[in-house]
Amino acid sequence: MSTPEAGLLVALVGNPNTGKSTLFNALTGLRQRVGNYPGVTVARKSGTCDLGDGQKVELVDLPGLYSLAAASPDEQVVIDALSGNIAGDRRPDAVVLVVDATNLLRNLFLASQVAELGRPVVIVLNQADVAKEQGLRIDTELLSRRLGGVPVVLSSAWKGEGILDVRRAIAAALDQKAVLKRVNWPADIAGALAAVGKAATADTGKQVSVADAQRLLFDTNPSTAERLGWTVAQRESTLRSARDRVRYSGYNPMAAEPLVHYAHLRVVLEGVVTEGLGKAGQTAAVDRLLLHRFLGPFLFLGIMLGFFASVFWLAKFPMDWIQAGVDWTKAVVAPQLDAYPMLQSLLADGIIGGVGAFLVFLPQILILFLFIGILEDSGYMARAAFIMDRLFSWCGLNGKSFVPMLSGFACAIPSLLSTRTIEDPKARLATAFVVPFMSCSARFPIYALMCAAFIGPLYGPGWESLVMVGMHCVGLLFAVPTAFVLTRLVLKVKPQPFVLELPRYQMPKPRDVVWRMWQNAAEFVSKAGTVIFAITIIVWALSYFPRDASVAERIKAANPTAAEEVVKAKVQAAYVEQSYMGRFGKAVQPVFDPLGFDWKITVGVLASFPAREVIVSTLGVTYSVGEGAEADSQQLRKAMQDAKWSEGPRAGSPIFSLAAVLALMVFFALCSQCGPTIATLAQETGGWKWAAGSFLYMTTLAWIVAMLVYQGVSRLT
Amino acid sequence: MTPLSQLLPGQFGKLASLNPERGVDQRLMALGLLPGMVLKLIRKAPLGDPLAIEFGGQVVSLRLAEAENLIVDVSADCPIQRPRQP
Ligand SMILES: Nc1nc2c(ncn2[C@@H]2O[C@H](COP(=O)(O)OP(=O)(O)OP(=O)(O)O)[C@@H](O)[C@H]2O)c(=O)[nH]1
Ligand SMILES: [Mg+2]
């Protein structure tokens, strides 16, 4: 990060999905997330950009927007960045307007608004490759002249074409300070703007710019007035008479701005684009299939089902390899430490057993993100929102809530941030509240473990994928009524407009998809080395200590004739039971008894509150401490399959019965077990109230539903 | 003159009027949907709502309720200016 005085500041501004972040990455060498749907970037990100001649500037990537009449928080970020509102932030020295070369008219509307700010600009016509394919020829020189001599360059950011031209153009803009040609406002509108500007300047004591005067006059939302500190009492009569003046001149004041700008742009663009022969593109044809009245929803479900089946199928072999690697490591390391039983147990049972059990799921995480990356990059995300909007509107949300919810299947944290694209604060709150219900990738390992160890062997691979899909729906099943109650009864959200651009389809770009997989894999692995590692060691230590030799002697004395192996196993079991963890788990277990959890699962559940993936490694530890160094992963699975209740009314029956397995998965589907999610929720909703509410609600709900599942299923089976 | 919501899939119309006081319509105007613009109702979502409309070379999704206030002229000779499919 460079300091404010360090140098010049350049901002990337443009419509959503035009390729700003792709261009940002090409210019700075950084890796911001990109994706083929509007609203990927929701916050400002900065980096350093070399202008080709050694000169360096600070470049900021911003969310996309269609108009400066901003309504949602992500759009407000752009307004603030352009006017330098945020404390400690400067106004940009130049603005790079990123324009979709296939739709100049609409994209230049925003450019024309930005022109009013009077900043030096560069116009980048991005996705030039697509324009060329469609047979569009763009006369950049003519466009540049018509726009008052600002640099206009073509680029294909994702191919890296034209990037040097962009660098040079930025340098030229900073140098020559060419500004965009402004529209000619009709006399009455110009007069009204001047009157508003003058009154606002007089009332607030601040110099109110032309651009601000336009926002004050044309916008219904009061954010600009509030920013300037122009009170309702002060502005009411001025604005009314100014708007009346516009109205008498024949324009609706709320429509005057687009009408004047678009009329201006039609003249500017006259003869700039020539349509030659080109391919029409497949978007319409693909949509005819994927959005078909009857086929569409089935394809939607089919894609999801096929995906979960393939995750198992594809991940099986690499998982076996990792498993074999973990087992091999254990087999090599453990015998070296026969002389130090404690260290042996720490390494073999704790670290290798626990962290290894977690790492085994890496291939599945990779495939999950491969799928998500393809969805995001192909253009299907916006279509999924289109298909689902009806269901969402029924519970008071809209398709804009859909993107955060769908990406919630990857991870709740970026999804919570992406709720910023929703205008209405209440709708945003309701969406943020239900996002953590979506089955994030951290829930995947526990489902996969349970399915592989119990559902698959008992009922076959078909049921395995079906249960997997089912588990991913459980959260959604409860999110919908939750949203309904929240929006209709608690927050009373007004119906939300839903205007969403459906972008054209494209072949997912391997580079972007692989990058998304890689980033998530790296995060997964680093989590294994940090949170999982730490909690695993704590759990291990608590289930290893104390080790009082008297326990072993007592058992040996009680079983004088038993074989050595049997005695050893009994001793280990006794150690674990009287460990701190055993005592604690047994003390708390009654709380989870109605859910069919024994004390080991109880310990796992409690240890998983900071991060739900921990369950897999804690089960790995609690079921392998005492198994000795020979226990490999197959045996862990077997240890779980063989585990039986030792006391109480269920004594002798398996702990992991179908009822308990389902209850455990349902519990994890619904419970709020993620520290970062709670923190992000608090940050996005502006306080701990909703975060605490979410935690209590989800955790209670998880307990109740898992209890019902256990009680119901165990009575049926 | 018909509300956009009553167009059939595939039908063209020329926008006659909208309600600039409404937030949705302001958004649509920013996208270039101004009176006189030719648009096409491409399809309805499988559950009947929302709609996908095309104008000025872009496809935009819009709810039925919002389309009720957009009045289009279907008698006008529209398809001449047929927007290019993206
Ligand atoms: N064919 C082609 N595709 C591009 C080009 N530049 C970007 N894209 C694709 O366009 C999509 C949008 O790119 P982003 O960089 O995420 O767009 P953005 O403007 O940052 O989008 P928001 O953050 O949502 O406003 C991605 O799928 C890119 O791969 C280009 O030059 N040619
Ligand atoms: Mg972006």
PDB file of N, CA and C and ligand atoms in Angstrom, chain A residues 15-23 33-41 61-64 126-130 155-159 377 506 509 512, ligand 1:
ATOM      1  N   ASN A  15     -19.312   0.190 -15.921  1.00  0.00           N
ATOM      2  CA  ASN A  15     -20.485  -0.648 -15.683  1.00  0.00           C
ATOM      3  C   ASN A  15     -20.046  -1.980 -15.092  1.00  0.00           C
ATOM      4  N   PRO A  16     -20.959  -2.673 -14.419  1.00  0.00           N
ATOM      5  CA  PRO A  16     -20.619  -3.995 -13.914  1.00  0.00           C
ATOM      6  C   PRO A  16     -20.236  -4.939 -15.041  1.00  0.00           C
ATOM      7  N   ASN A  17     -19.365  -5.879 -14.732  1.00  0.00           N
ATOM      8  CA  ASN A  17     -19.032  -6.966 -15.644  1.00  0.00           C
ATOM      9  C   ASN A  17     -18.376  -6.536 -16.957  1.00  0.00           C
ATOM     10  N   THR A  18     -17.717  -5.393 -16.972  1.00  0.00           N
ATOM     11  CA  THR A  18     -17.065  -4.968 -18.200  1.00  0.00           C
ATOM     12  C   THR A  18     -15.617  -5.440 -18.267  1.00  0.00           C
ATOM     13  N   GLY A  19     -15.084  -5.878 -17.120  1.00  0.00           N
ATOM     14  CA  GLY A  19     -13.708  -6.347 -17.099  1.00  0.00           C
ATOM     15  C   GLY A  19     -12.765  -5.427 -16.337  1.00  0.00           C
ATOM     16  N   LYS A  20     -13.305  -4.653 -15.404  1.00  0.00           N
ATOM     17  CA  LYS A  20     -12.450  -3.745 -14.629  1.00  0.00           C
ATOM     18  C   LYS A  20     -11.424  -4.518 -13.802  1.00  0.00           C
ATOM     19  N   SER A  21     -11.911  -5.546 -13.131  1.00  0.00           N
ATOM     20  CA  SER A  21     -10.984  -6.290 -12.276  1.00  0.00           C
ATOM     21  C   SER A  21      -9.975  -7.061 -13.109  1.00  0.00           C
ATOM     22  N   THR A  22     -10.405  -7.559 -14.252  1.00  0.00           N
ATOM     23  CA  THR A  22      -9.480  -8.256 -15.143  1.00  0.00           C
ATOM     24  C   THR A  22      -8.394  -7.290 -15.604  1.00  0.00           C
ATOM     25  N   LEU A  23      -8.808  -6.071 -15.949  1.00  0.00           N
ATOM     26  CA  LEU A  23      -7.848  -5.057 -16.372  1.00  0.00           C
ATOM     27  C   LEU A  23      -6.940  -4.662 -15.204  1.00  0.00           C
ATOM     28  N   ARG A  33     -10.570 -11.069  -7.628  1.00  0.00           N
ATOM     29  CA  ARG A  33     -11.517 -12.040  -8.150  1.00  0.00           C
ATOM     30  C   ARG A  33     -12.284 -11.467  -9.335  1.00  0.00           C
ATOM     31  N   VAL A  34     -12.464 -12.271 -10.359  1.00  0.00           N
ATOM     32  CA  VAL A  34     -13.280 -11.872 -11.493  1.00  0.00           C
ATOM     33  C   VAL A  34     -14.344 -12.937 -11.697  1.00  0.00           C
ATOM     34  N   GLY A  35     -15.391 -12.594 -12.417  1.00  0.00           N
ATOM     35  CA  GLY A  35     -16.440 -13.575 -12.667  1.00  0.00           C
ATOM     36  C   GLY A  35     -17.439 -12.995 -13.630  1.00  0.00           C
ATOM     37  N   ASN A  36     -18.131 -13.869 -14.345  1.00  0.00           N
ATOM     38  CA  ASN A  36     -19.027 -13.392 -15.398  1.00  0.00           C
ATOM     39  C   ASN A  36     -20.448 -13.159 -14.875  1.00  0.00           C
ATOM     40  N   TYR A  37     -20.576 -12.278 -13.908  1.00  0.00           N
ATOM     41  CA  TYR A  37     -21.891 -11.796 -13.501  1.00  0.00           C
ATOM     42  C   TYR A  37     -21.704 -10.429 -12.863  1.00  0.00           C
ATOM     43  N   PRO A  38     -22.729  -9.590 -12.918  1.00  0.00           N
ATOM     44  CA  PRO A  38     -22.559  -8.243 -12.374  1.00  0.00           C
ATOM     45  C   PRO A  38     -22.454  -8.289 -10.858  1.00  0.00           C
ATOM     46  N   GLY A  39     -21.513  -7.517 -10.315  1.00  0.00           N
ATOM     47  CA  GLY A  39     -21.431  -7.428  -8.858  1.00  0.00           C
ATOM     48  C   GLY A  39     -20.410  -8.341  -8.217  1.00  0.00           C
ATOM     49  N   VAL A  40     -19.328  -8.665  -8.927  1.00  0.00           N
ATOM     50  CA  VAL A  40     -18.288  -9.495  -8.319  1.00  0.00           C
ATOM     51  C   VAL A  40     -17.495  -8.665  -7.311  1.00  0.00           C
ATOM     52  N   THR A  41     -17.053  -7.492  -7.744  1.00  0.00           N
ATOM     53  CA  THR A  41     -16.277  -6.627  -6.867  1.00  0.00           C
ATOM     54  C   THR A  41     -17.237  -5.777  -6.045  1.00  0.00           C
ATOM     55  N   ASP A  61      -9.291  -0.485  -7.979  1.00  0.00           N
ATOM     56  CA  ASP A  61     -10.373  -1.217  -8.632  1.00  0.00           C
ATOM     57  C   ASP A  61     -11.626  -0.962  -7.805  1.00  0.00           C
ATOM     58  N   LEU A  62     -12.732  -0.679  -8.503  1.00  0.00           N
ATOM     59  CA  LEU A  62     -13.961  -0.334  -7.796  1.00  0.00           C
ATOM     60  C   LEU A  62     -15.105  -1.234  -8.254  1.00  0.00           C
ATOM     61  N   PRO A  63     -16.189  -1.279  -7.465  1.00  0.00           N
ATOM     62  CA  PRO A  63     -17.364  -2.023  -7.916  1.00  0.00           C
ATOM     63  C   PRO A  63     -17.931  -1.396  -9.193  1.00  0.00           C
ATOM     64  N   GLY A  64     -18.719  -2.152  -9.919  1.00  0.00           N
ATOM     65  CA  GLY A  64     -19.329  -1.622 -11.129  1.00  0.00           C
ATOM     66  C   GLY A  64     -20.624  -0.900 -10.818  1.00  0.00           C
ATOM     67  N   ASN A 126     -12.973  -2.238 -23.592  1.00  0.00           N
ATOM     68  CA  ASN A 126     -12.496  -3.583 -23.267  1.00  0.00           C
ATOM     69  C   ASN A 126     -13.361  -4.637 -23.957  1.00  0.00           C
ATOM     70  N   GLN A 127     -12.913  -5.877 -23.879  1.00  0.00           N
ATOM     71  CA  GLN A 127     -13.568  -6.998 -24.559  1.00  0.00           C
ATOM     72  C   GLN A 127     -13.589  -6.735 -26.067  1.00  0.00           C
ATOM     73  N   ALA A 128     -12.516  -6.126 -26.541  1.00  0.00           N
ATOM     74  CA  ALA A 128     -12.412  -5.828 -27.963  1.00  0.00           C
ATOM     75  C   ALA A 128     -12.440  -7.108 -28.786  1.00  0.00           C
ATOM     76  N   ASP A 129     -11.956  -8.204 -28.185  1.00  0.00           N
ATOM     77  CA  ASP A 129     -11.979  -9.479 -28.899  1.00  0.00           C
ATOM     78  C   ASP A 129     -13.412  -9.904 -29.228  1.00  0.00           C
ATOM     79  N   VAL A 130     -14.306  -9.689 -28.262  1.00  0.00           N
ATOM     80  CA  VAL A 130     -15.707 -10.069 -28.499  1.00  0.00           C
ATOM     81  C   VAL A 130     -16.322  -9.169 -29.558  1.00  0.00           C
ATOM     82  N   SER A 155      -8.870  -2.698 -25.753  1.00  0.00           N
ATOM     83  CA  SER A 155      -8.102  -3.727 -25.046  1.00  0.00           C
ATOM     84  C   SER A 155      -8.905  -5.006 -24.921  1.00  0.00           C
ATOM     85  N   SER A 156      -8.183  -6.102 -24.746  1.00  0.00           N
ATOM     86  CA  SER A 156      -8.810  -7.378 -24.372  1.00  0.00           C
ATOM     87  C   SER A 156      -8.080  -7.811 -23.119  1.00  0.00           C
ATOM     88  N   ALA A 157      -8.602  -7.359 -22.005  1.00  0.00           N
ATOM     89  CA  ALA A 157      -7.848  -7.481 -20.758  1.00  0.00           C
ATOM     90  C   ALA A 157      -7.479  -8.917 -20.425  1.00  0.00           C
ATOM     91  N   TRP A 158      -8.398  -9.838 -20.655  1.00  0.00           N
ATOM     92  CA  TRP A 158      -8.076 -11.184 -20.180  1.00  0.00           C
ATOM     93  C   TRP A 158      -7.056 -11.875 -21.061  1.00  0.00           C
ATOM     94  N   LYS A 159      -6.925 -11.398 -22.317  1.00  0.00           N
ATOM     95  CA  LYS A 159      -5.878 -11.948 -23.173  1.00  0.00           C
ATOM     96  C   LYS A 159      -4.575 -11.185 -23.006  1.00  0.00           C
ATOM     97  N   ASP A 377     -17.982 -18.299 -14.018  1.00  0.00           N
ATOM     98  CA  ASP A 377     -17.307 -17.737 -15.179  1.00  0.00           C
ATOM     99  C   ASP A 377     -18.096 -17.943 -16.471  1.00  0.00           C
ATOM    100  N   GLN A 506     -19.856 -17.359 -21.845  1.00  0.00           N
ATOM    101  CA  GLN A 506     -18.513 -17.519 -22.395  1.00  0.00           C
ATOM    102  C   GLN A 506     -17.963 -18.856 -21.923  1.00  0.00           C
ATOM    103  N   LYS A 509     -12.865 -19.552 -18.359  1.00  0.00           N
ATOM    104  CA  LYS A 509     -11.453 -19.410 -18.685  1.00  0.00           C
ATOM    105  C   LYS A 509     -10.632 -20.245 -17.720  1.00  0.00           C
ATOM    106  N   ASP A 512      -8.747 -18.487 -14.896  1.00  0.00           N
ATOM    107  CA  ASP A 512      -9.509 -17.940 -13.781  1.00  0.00           C
ATOM    108  C   ASP A 512     -10.065 -19.034 -12.884  1.00  0.00           C
TER     109      ASP A 512
HETATM  110  N1  LIG C   1     -13.720 -12.046 -23.958  1.00  0.00           N
HETATM  111  C1  LIG C   1     -13.282 -11.233 -23.005  1.00  0.00           C
HETATM  112  N2  LIG C   1     -13.735 -11.387 -21.757  1.00  0.00           N
HETATM  113  C2  LIG C   1     -13.281 -10.558 -20.816  1.00  0.00           C
HETATM  114  C3  LIG C   1     -12.341  -9.548 -21.090  1.00  0.00           C
HETATM  115  N3  LIG C   1     -12.085  -8.873 -19.939  1.00  0.00           N
HETATM  116  C4  LIG C   1     -12.840  -9.461 -18.989  1.00  0.00           C
HETATM  117  N4  LIG C   1     -13.543 -10.490 -19.503  1.00  0.00           N
HETATM  118  C5  LIG C   1     -14.478 -11.360 -18.789  1.00  0.00           C
HETATM  119  O1  LIG C   1     -15.556 -10.582 -18.351  1.00  0.00           O
HETATM  120  C6  LIG C   1     -16.027 -11.049 -17.098  1.00  0.00           C
HETATM  121  C7  LIG C   1     -16.098  -9.906 -16.116  1.00  0.00           C
HETATM  122  O2  LIG C   1     -14.799  -9.526 -15.733  1.00  0.00           O
HETATM  123  P1  LIG C   1     -14.501  -8.760 -14.375  1.00  0.00           P
HETATM  124  O3  LIG C   1     -13.094  -8.302 -14.444  1.00  0.00           O
HETATM  125  O4  LIG C   1     -14.914  -9.562 -13.208  1.00  0.00           O
HETATM  126  O5  LIG C   1     -15.470  -7.532 -14.526  1.00  0.00           O
HETATM  127  P2  LIG C   1     -15.705  -6.309 -13.528  1.00  0.00           P
HETATM  128  O6  LIG C   1     -15.921  -5.125 -14.366  1.00  0.00           O
HETATM  129  O7  LIG C   1     -14.629  -6.238 -12.524  1.00  0.00           O
HETATM  130  O8  LIG C   1     -17.074  -6.762 -12.885  1.00  0.00           O
HETATM  131  P3  LIG C   1     -17.715  -6.249 -11.503  1.00  0.00           P
HETATM  132  O9  LIG C   1     -16.681  -6.358 -10.450  1.00  0.00           O
HETATM  133  O10 LIG C   1     -18.858  -7.215 -11.305  1.00  0.00           O
HETATM  134  O11 LIG C   1     -18.202  -4.867 -11.732  1.00  0.00           O
HETATM  135  C8  LIG C   1     -15.083 -12.150 -16.667  1.00  0.00           C
HETATM  136  O12 LIG C   1     -15.691 -13.387 -16.924  1.00  0.00           O
HETATM  137  C9  LIG C   1     -13.877 -11.940 -17.547  1.00  0.00           C
HETATM  138  O13 LIG C   1     -13.223 -13.158 -17.810  1.00  0.00           O
HETATM  139  C10 LIG C   1     -11.872  -9.412 -22.426  1.00  0.00           C
HETATM  140  O14 LIG C   1     -11.057  -8.560 -22.747  1.00  0.00           O
HETATM  141  N5  LIG C   1     -12.369 -10.288 -23.333  1.00  0.00           N
END
